[in-house]
Coordinates of C-alpha atoms and ligand atoms in Angstrom, one line a residue:
M48 CA -0.5 -0.2 0.3
P49 CA 1.3 4.1 -0.9
A50 CA 2.9 5.4 2.2
V51 CA 3.0 9.5 1.6
A52 CA 5.3 11.6 2.7
V53 CA 4.4 15.4 3.2
I54 CA 8.3 17.0 3.6
G55 CA 9.6 20.9 4.2
A56 CA 11.1 22.7 1.0
Q57 CA 12.4 25.0 2.3
W58 CA 12.2 27.3 6.8
G59 CA 9.4 25.5 7.5
D60 CA 6.1 27.4 7.8
E61 CA 5.1 26.2 4.2
G62 CA 1.5 25.1 4.5
K63 CA 1.7 21.4 5.5
G64 CA -0.9 20.9 8.1
K65 CA -3.1 22.8 5.6
V66 CA -1.6 20.2 3.0
V67 CA -1.3 17.1 5.3
D68 CA -5.0 18.2 7.1
I69 CA -6.4 17.7 2.8
L70 CA -4.5 14.5 2.6
A71 CA -5.1 13.5 5.4
E72 CA -8.2 12.5 3.7
H73 CA -6.9 9.7 1.7
A74 CA -5.1 7.9 4.7
D75 CA -5.9 5.7 7.3
I76 CA -2.8 6.8 9.6
V77 CA -0.9 10.0 9.6
V78 CA 2.7 10.3 10.9
R79 CA 5.3 12.0 13.4
F80 CA 8.6 11.3 12.6
Q81 CA 11.4 14.5 14.2
G82 CA 10.7 17.4 15.9
G83 CA 8.1 18.3 18.3
N84 CA 5.8 21.6 19.3
N85 CA 8.0 23.9 17.8
A86 CA 6.4 23.3 14.8
G87 CA 2.9 24.4 14.6
H88 CA 0.8 24.1 12.0
T89 CA -3.5 25.9 11.4
L90 CA -4.7 24.4 10.0
V91 CA -8.9 26.9 8.4
V92 CA -11.8 24.0 8.1
G93 CA -15.0 26.1 7.5
D94 CA -14.8 29.2 10.6
E95 CA -12.7 26.6 13.2
T96 CA -8.7 28.2 13.2
T97 CA -7.1 25.3 14.7
V98 CA -3.3 25.0 15.9
V99 CA -1.5 21.8 16.4
H100 CA 2.0 21.3 17.7
L101 CA 2.5 18.1 18.6
I102 CA -1.3 15.9 17.2
P103 CA -0.8 15.4 13.7
S104 CA -2.5 17.6 11.2
G105 CA -5.2 15.1 9.7
V106 CA -6.1 14.3 13.3
L107 CA -8.7 17.4 12.1
Q108 CA -9.5 14.3 8.9
G109 CA -11.4 11.6 12.4
K110 CA -7.9 9.3 11.1
M111 CA -5.6 7.7 13.5
C112 CA -1.6 9.8 14.7
V113 CA 1.0 8.5 15.6
I114 CA 4.0 10.3 17.0
G115 CA 6.5 8.6 16.4
N116 CA 10.6 7.6 18.0
G117 CA 12.0 10.7 17.2
V118 CA 9.8 12.9 17.7
V119 CA 10.5 14.4 21.1
V120 CA 7.2 15.0 23.6
D121 CA 6.6 17.5 25.6
P122 CA 3.8 15.6 27.8
W123 CA 2.2 18.9 29.7
V124 CA 1.6 19.9 25.8
L125 CA 0.5 17.0 24.2
I126 CA -2.3 16.3 26.9
E127 CA -3.3 19.8 26.4
E128 CA -4.1 19.2 22.1
R129 CA -5.3 16.0 23.4
D130 CA -7.5 17.7 25.7
A131 CA -8.9 20.6 23.3
L132 CA -9.5 18.3 20.1
R133 CA -11.1 15.6 22.7
S134 CA -13.6 19.0 23.2
R135 CA -14.3 19.0 19.6
G136 CA -14.9 15.4 19.7
L137 CA -11.5 14.0 18.1
L138 CA -9.4 12.0 19.1
E139 CA -12.0 10.4 22.1
G140 CA -10.9 6.4 21.8
D141 CA -7.4 6.4 23.5
D142 CA -5.9 4.3 20.0
Q143 CA -7.0 6.4 18.0
L144 CA -3.7 7.9 19.4
K145 CA -0.7 6.2 19.8
I146 CA 3.0 7.6 21.3
S147 CA 6.7 5.1 20.9
D148 CA 8.4 3.9 23.4
R149 CA 10.6 4.9 21.8
A150 CA 10.5 9.3 22.2
H151 CA 12.1 11.0 24.1
L152 CA 10.6 13.3 27.0
I153 CA 10.6 17.3 26.5
L154 CA 10.9 18.2 30.9
P155 CA 10.8 21.9 32.5
Y156 CA 15.0 21.4 32.4
H157 CA 15.0 21.1 29.2
R158 CA 12.9 24.7 28.6
A159 CA 15.1 26.1 31.0
V160 CA 18.7 25.3 28.9
D161 CA 16.9 26.2 25.5
A162 CA 15.5 29.7 27.1
A163 CA 18.9 30.6 29.0
R164 CA 21.3 29.6 26.6
E165 CA 20.1 31.8 24.3
R166 CA 19.5 35.1 26.8
I167 CA 23.7 33.9 27.5
R168 CA 24.2 34.0 23.2
G169 CA 22.8 37.4 23.1
G170 CA 22.8 39.3 19.5
G171 CA 24.4 35.4 18.5
A172 CA 21.2 33.5 19.6
L173 CA 19.8 31.1 17.5
G174 CA 15.9 33.1 17.6
T175 CA 15.1 28.7 19.4
T176 CA 11.6 28.3 19.9
G177 CA 12.4 28.2 23.2
R178 CA 10.1 24.9 23.8
G179 CA 13.2 23.0 24.4
I180 CA 13.8 20.9 21.8
G181 CA 17.1 20.9 21.2
P182 CA 18.3 20.6 25.0
T183 CA 16.0 17.1 25.0
Y184 CA 18.1 16.2 21.8
E185 CA 21.3 16.3 22.5
D186 CA 20.9 14.7 26.2
K187 CA 19.6 11.8 23.2
M188 CA 21.9 11.5 21.6
S189 CA 24.8 11.7 24.8
R190 CA 22.4 9.3 25.9
E191 CA 20.8 10.5 29.0
G192 CA 17.4 11.2 27.9
L193 CA 14.1 9.6 28.7
R194 CA 11.5 7.6 26.8
F195 CA 8.5 7.0 27.1
A196 CA 9.4 3.8 28.3
D197 CA 10.7 4.7 31.1
L198 CA 7.9 6.8 32.2
M199 CA 6.0 3.9 32.3
D200 CA 7.8 1.6 34.6
V201 CA 7.0 3.2 37.8
K202 CA 10.1 1.0 40.4
S203 CA 12.6 2.8 37.6
F204 CA 11.2 6.2 37.0
P205 CA 12.1 8.2 39.9
D206 CA 16.1 7.3 40.2
L207 CA 16.6 7.9 36.7
L208 CA 14.4 11.1 36.5
E209 CA 16.2 12.3 40.0
N210 CA 20.1 12.1 38.4
G211 CA 19.3 13.8 35.7
I212 CA 18.0 16.0 37.2
D213 CA 20.7 16.6 39.5
R214 CA 23.4 16.9 36.6
R215 CA 21.0 19.4 34.9
N216 CA 20.4 21.7 38.3
R217 CA 23.9 21.8 38.2
Y218 CA 24.2 22.7 34.7
L219 CA 21.3 25.5 34.8
T220 CA 22.2 27.3 38.5
D221 CA 26.7 27.2 38.3
V222 CA 26.7 27.3 33.9
L223 CA 24.0 29.5 32.5
S224 CA 23.2 31.2 36.4
A225 CA 19.0 30.4 36.0
E226 CA 17.7 28.5 38.6
P227 CA 17.3 25.2 39.2
V228 CA 13.8 23.2 39.1
D229 CA 12.5 21.2 42.1
Y230 CA 12.5 17.6 41.5
K231 CA 10.1 16.3 44.1
Q232 CA 6.7 18.7 41.9
M233 CA 7.8 17.0 38.2
L234 CA 7.9 14.2 40.0
D235 CA 4.3 14.1 40.8
D236 CA 3.8 16.1 37.7
C237 CA 5.5 12.8 35.5
N238 CA 3.2 11.3 38.0
R239 CA 0.2 12.8 36.0
V240 CA 1.3 12.4 33.0
R241 CA 1.9 8.7 33.4
D242 CA -2.0 8.5 34.6
Q243 CA -2.9 10.6 31.7
L244 CA -1.2 9.6 28.7
G245 CA -0.1 6.0 29.4
A246 CA -2.7 4.9 27.7
H247 CA -1.2 6.0 24.3
V248 CA 1.8 4.7 24.2
T249 CA 2.9 1.9 22.9
D250 CA 5.8 0.6 20.2
T251 CA 4.6 2.6 16.6
S252 CA 7.2 0.6 15.1
V253 CA 5.5 -3.1 15.1
F254 CA 1.7 -0.8 15.1
L255 CA 2.8 0.8 11.6
D256 CA 4.3 -3.0 10.3
K257 CA 1.6 -4.3 11.3
S258 CA -0.9 -1.4 9.6
M259 CA 1.3 -1.2 6.0
S260 CA 1.5 -5.3 6.1
S261 CA -2.6 -4.9 6.0
G262 CA -2.6 -2.3 3.6
R263 CA -4.0 0.4 5.5
R264 CA -2.2 3.9 4.6
L265 CA 0.4 6.0 6.2
L266 CA 1.0 10.1 5.2
F267 CA 4.3 10.9 7.0
E268 CA 3.9 14.0 8.4
G269 CA 7.3 16.1 8.3
G270 CA 7.7 19.6 11.4
Q271 CA 9.5 21.8 10.3
G272 CA 11.6 22.2 6.7
T273 CA 14.8 20.6 4.6
M274 CA 16.9 24.6 5.3
L275 CA 16.1 23.6 9.2
D276 CA 17.9 19.7 8.8
I277 CA 21.2 19.5 11.7
D278 CA 22.6 18.0 9.2
H279 CA 21.4 19.8 4.7
G280 CA 20.5 23.0 6.2
T281 CA 22.0 26.6 7.4
Y282 CA 23.9 24.9 10.0
P283 CA 24.0 26.4 13.1
F284 CA 20.5 28.1 12.0
V285 CA 19.0 25.0 13.0
T286 CA 17.0 23.1 14.4
S287 CA 18.3 20.4 15.9
S288 CA 17.1 17.0 13.7
N289 CA 17.2 15.5 10.5
T290 CA 13.7 17.3 8.9
V291 CA 14.1 15.6 5.1
S292 CA 12.0 12.2 4.3
G293 CA 15.4 9.8 5.2
A294 CA 14.4 10.8 8.3
I295 CA 11.6 9.3 8.5
A296 CA 13.0 5.9 9.0
T297 CA 14.6 5.7 11.3
G298 CA 11.8 8.5 13.5
A299 CA 9.4 6.3 12.9
G300 CA 11.2 3.1 12.5
V301 CA 9.8 2.5 9.1
A302 CA 12.2 1.0 6.4
P303 CA 12.9 2.8 4.2
N304 CA 11.9 1.1 0.9
R305 CA 8.5 1.3 2.4
I306 CA 7.7 5.3 1.9
G307 CA 6.7 6.2 -1.3
T308 CA 5.7 9.5 -3.2
V309 CA 7.3 11.8 -1.6
V310 CA 6.0 15.8 -1.7
G311 CA 7.8 19.3 -1.3
M312 CA 5.6 21.9 0.1
C313 CA 7.1 25.4 -0.9
K314 CA 5.3 28.4 -0.6
A315 CA 5.7 30.7 -4.0
Y316 CA 8.1 33.0 -2.2
T317 CA 10.1 32.2 0.6
T318 CA 9.6 32.6 4.4
R319 CA 12.2 32.3 7.1
V320 CA 11.8 32.9 11.5
G321 CA 14.7 33.1 13.2
A322 CA 17.9 34.3 12.9
G323 CA 20.6 33.0 9.8
P324 CA 21.6 33.5 6.3
F325 CA 18.5 34.2 4.1
P326 CA 20.2 35.3 0.5
T327 CA 16.6 36.5 -1.4
E328 CA 15.3 38.3 2.0
L329 CA 13.6 41.9 1.1
N330 CA 14.2 44.1 3.8
D331 CA 11.9 46.8 1.8
E332 CA 8.6 47.4 0.7
D333 CA 7.7 44.3 -0.8
G334 CA 9.0 42.4 1.4
E335 CA 6.6 44.3 4.7
R336 CA 4.1 43.6 1.8
L337 CA 4.4 40.0 1.3
R338 CA 4.2 39.9 4.9
K339 CA 1.0 41.7 6.0
D340 CA -0.7 39.8 2.8
G341 CA 0.5 36.6 4.0
G342 CA -0.2 37.3 7.6
E343 CA 3.1 36.3 7.8
F344 CA 3.1 35.9 11.8
G345 CA 5.3 32.6 14.0
A346 CA 2.1 29.8 14.5
T347 CA 4.3 29.2 17.9
T348 CA 6.0 31.6 18.5
G349 CA 3.7 34.7 17.0
R350 CA 6.9 36.6 15.7
P351 CA 7.1 37.9 12.5
R352 CA 7.8 35.6 9.6
R353 CA 11.1 36.9 6.5
C354 CA 10.1 37.7 4.0
G355 CA 11.6 37.4 0.9
W356 CA 11.2 36.2 -2.9
F357 CA 11.0 31.8 -4.1
D358 CA 14.8 30.2 -4.2
A359 CA 14.9 27.5 -6.3
V360 CA 18.5 27.0 -5.0
L361 CA 16.4 25.2 -2.0
V362 CA 13.8 24.0 -3.0
R363 CA 16.5 22.4 -5.4
Q364 CA 18.7 20.8 -3.1
A365 CA 15.6 19.7 -1.1
A366 CA 14.6 17.8 -4.6
R367 CA 17.4 16.4 -4.3
L368 CA 17.7 15.7 -0.6
N369 CA 14.1 14.0 -0.7
G370 CA 13.6 12.4 -3.9
L371 CA 10.5 14.8 -4.7
D372 CA 8.1 13.3 -6.8
G373 CA 5.9 16.9 -6.9
L374 CA 5.6 20.3 -5.6
A375 CA 3.1 21.3 -3.6
V376 CA 2.9 24.8 -3.4
T377 CA 0.8 27.4 -1.1
K378 CA -0.4 30.3 -0.8
L379 CA 0.2 31.5 -4.7
D380 CA -2.7 34.4 -3.8
V381 CA 0.1 36.1 -1.0
L382 CA 1.9 37.4 -4.6
T383 CA -1.8 38.9 -6.3
G384 CA -0.9 42.7 -6.8
F385 CA 2.8 42.3 -7.7
E386 CA 3.4 44.6 -10.7
K387 CA 6.7 42.3 -11.3
I388 CA 7.7 38.8 -9.0
K389 CA 11.7 38.1 -9.2
V390 CA 13.2 34.6 -8.9
C391 CA 15.7 33.3 -7.3
T392 CA 17.2 30.7 -10.2
S393 CA 21.2 31.0 -9.1
Y394 CA 23.3 32.6 -6.7
D395 CA 26.8 33.9 -7.1
L396 CA 29.9 33.5 -4.6
D397 CA 33.5 35.7 -5.0
G398 CA 32.4 35.8 -8.8
E399 CA 31.2 32.2 -9.5
R400 CA 27.8 30.2 -10.5
I401 CA 26.8 27.6 -7.8
E402 CA 23.5 25.8 -7.3
S403 CA 23.6 25.2 -4.0
F404 CA 23.9 26.2 -0.4
P405 CA 28.0 26.3 0.2
A406 CA 28.3 24.7 3.8
S407 CA 30.7 27.5 5.3
R408 CA 28.8 29.6 7.6
T409 CA 31.4 32.4 6.1
A410 CA 30.2 31.7 3.1
V411 CA 26.7 32.0 2.9
N412 CA 27.5 36.3 4.3
R413 CA 29.0 36.0 0.6
I414 CA 26.3 34.5 -1.3
V415 CA 25.1 36.9 -3.9
P416 CA 20.7 35.5 -6.1
N417 CA 20.8 35.8 -10.1
Y418 CA 17.0 36.3 -10.4
E419 CA 14.4 36.1 -13.1
E420 CA 11.6 38.7 -13.2
L421 CA 8.5 37.2 -14.3
P422 CA 5.1 39.8 -15.4
G423 CA 2.8 39.5 -11.6
W424 CA -1.0 39.1 -12.4
S425 CA -3.7 41.2 -10.6
E426 CA -6.6 39.1 -10.1
P427 CA -7.7 37.8 -7.1
L428 CA -7.0 33.8 -7.3
E429 CA -9.0 32.7 -4.8
R430 CA -11.7 30.6 -6.4
A431 CA -9.6 29.0 -9.0
R432 CA -10.0 25.4 -8.9
S433 CA -8.1 24.4 -12.1
L434 CA -5.0 25.8 -13.4
D435 CA -7.3 27.1 -16.2
D436 CA -9.1 28.8 -14.0
L437 CA -5.5 30.7 -13.1
P438 CA -5.0 34.2 -14.7
A439 CA -2.1 33.6 -17.6
N440 CA 0.9 35.5 -16.3
A441 CA -0.5 32.8 -13.1
R442 CA -0.2 29.8 -14.2
R443 CA 3.1 31.1 -15.9
Y444 CA 5.1 31.1 -12.3
V445 CA 3.9 28.1 -11.8
K446 CA 5.6 26.7 -14.7
C447 CA 8.2 28.8 -14.0
L448 CA 8.6 27.2 -10.3
E449 CA 8.7 23.4 -12.1
D450 CA 10.8 24.0 -14.4
L451 CA 13.3 25.3 -11.7
T452 CA 13.3 22.6 -9.2
G453 CA 12.4 20.1 -11.9
V454 CA 9.3 18.4 -9.4
P455 CA 5.4 18.5 -11.0
S456 CA 3.5 20.9 -8.9
F457 CA 0.7 18.2 -7.2
L458 CA -1.1 21.1 -4.9
V459 CA -1.1 24.1 -6.1
S460 CA -2.8 26.2 -2.6
V461 CA -4.7 29.6 -3.6
G462 CA -6.4 30.3 0.3
A463 CA -6.2 29.6 3.9
R464 CA -9.0 27.1 3.9
R465 CA -9.0 23.8 2.1
T466 CA -11.7 24.4 -0.8
E467 CA -9.5 26.8 -2.1
T468 CA -6.6 24.9 -3.3
I469 CA -6.5 23.6 -6.7
I470 CA -5.2 19.7 -7.1
L471 CA -3.2 18.0 -9.9
R472 CA -2.2 14.9 -9.2
N473 CA -3.7 13.2 -5.9
P474 CA -0.3 11.5 -4.5
F475 CA -2.1 8.5 -3.1
A476 CA -2.7 7.2 -6.1
S477 CA 0.4 7.6 -8.1
Ligands
LIG20 P1 14.4 25.3 17.8 O1 14.2 24.5 16.2 O2 13.4 26.2 18.6 O3 15.5 24.6 18.5 O4 15.1 26.5 17.1 C1 15.8 26.1 15.5 C2 15.2 27.3 14.5 O5 14.2 26.6 14.0 C3 15.0 29.0 14.9 O6 15.5 29.7 14.1 C4 13.5 28.2 14.9 O7 13.0 30.4 14.6 C5 13.3 27.7 13.1 N1 12.4 26.2 13.8 C6 11.7 25.4 14.6 N2 10.9 24.9 14.4 C7 9.6 25.6 13.0 C8 8.9 25.3 12.4 O8 8.3 24.6 12.8 N3 8.7 27.0 11.4 C9 10.0 27.2 11.5 N4 11.3 27.2 11.7 C10 11.2 26.7 13.2

């Protein structure tokens, strides 16, 4: 049975939530495999807007949701999100949400370390979401993290927690000059988490394997975007997980040859939140206009997003790294009214043409983007349901993105609502 993945091809916030919500109609199970509640997906259905951070966006379609082992989970955020969805009649049965017993817990000391480090970095801050994501992945890699399987082990958990807290408190107070966390309070809180979430905890790799073997359709939902990948992104201005499609195998416990079609998400322009290089950034009224018309404020932190022209170099890089079969291009409607629209086709670095993002953190600041200029359009696009409904220049723009990235469009989004979408190809049918 086909499994489909939706992966961010830029710096996150490409509109994955909306597209996963649409594609989830054809899936049985929606799976997250990396990141945590640094992600934020805004879903608009009818007049209701829902933001989910941890629970896969397929939840609004009433599909089974899985949080894989590669995700770092703040259990208090998860409880709040689950309960809010339950009050709307979703996720009512415990088996509608499954959490990997190998997923790592984000605990209050991780958040405290994240905040203190950013404070100390001052002007050199990474602009993290402050959710404790990095420190939790650090503990995972240094083999000092706590997993749901540990939480479920009533006898050994108090000692494991105490060990972690002693070490972290020393680091918080002595190195970061921050407040320590209270062990007793945290143990009580964790015991309550066990009662609240225990029924969802299972070996999700085994569950997904059986599900695929019995013909159920899986949809993998990426968090963040390719340029925030810890290896392939704009290091060090990246998140702490691998965000590319290869991470599905490790982060969901699903063999790579069972992942079928990969859909790359990109906006019709580019945005990023937080610090770091951004070659096509617009620090002028065009950038201001994209931010205002596109409502470019973070779903998780509310921060204004930096905005710029579409960068085909990035999306080509994403096509290579993820094996993109198709693009889902979002927010085309936001470009309505621009007389001319620019698209970055390549970069120059120290007088030489380059076709991919350099690794050097100093070289990235010397990139000079090369642009192609296309004519804009003035007609609103929200009612378009096929490419033929678009003005000729908007069609030409979409075609230009396909040609420059070498990837065909599967979907073009022309508004926030589910219905404001042009579907060209259903990845579950390919
Ligand atoms: P962290 O993931 O909170 O450690 O933040 C590291 C970087 O990734 C910062 O620049 C964040 O703004 C960015 N980031 C993390 N999650 C997202 C996301 O879901 N969308 C966009 N940017 C994100």
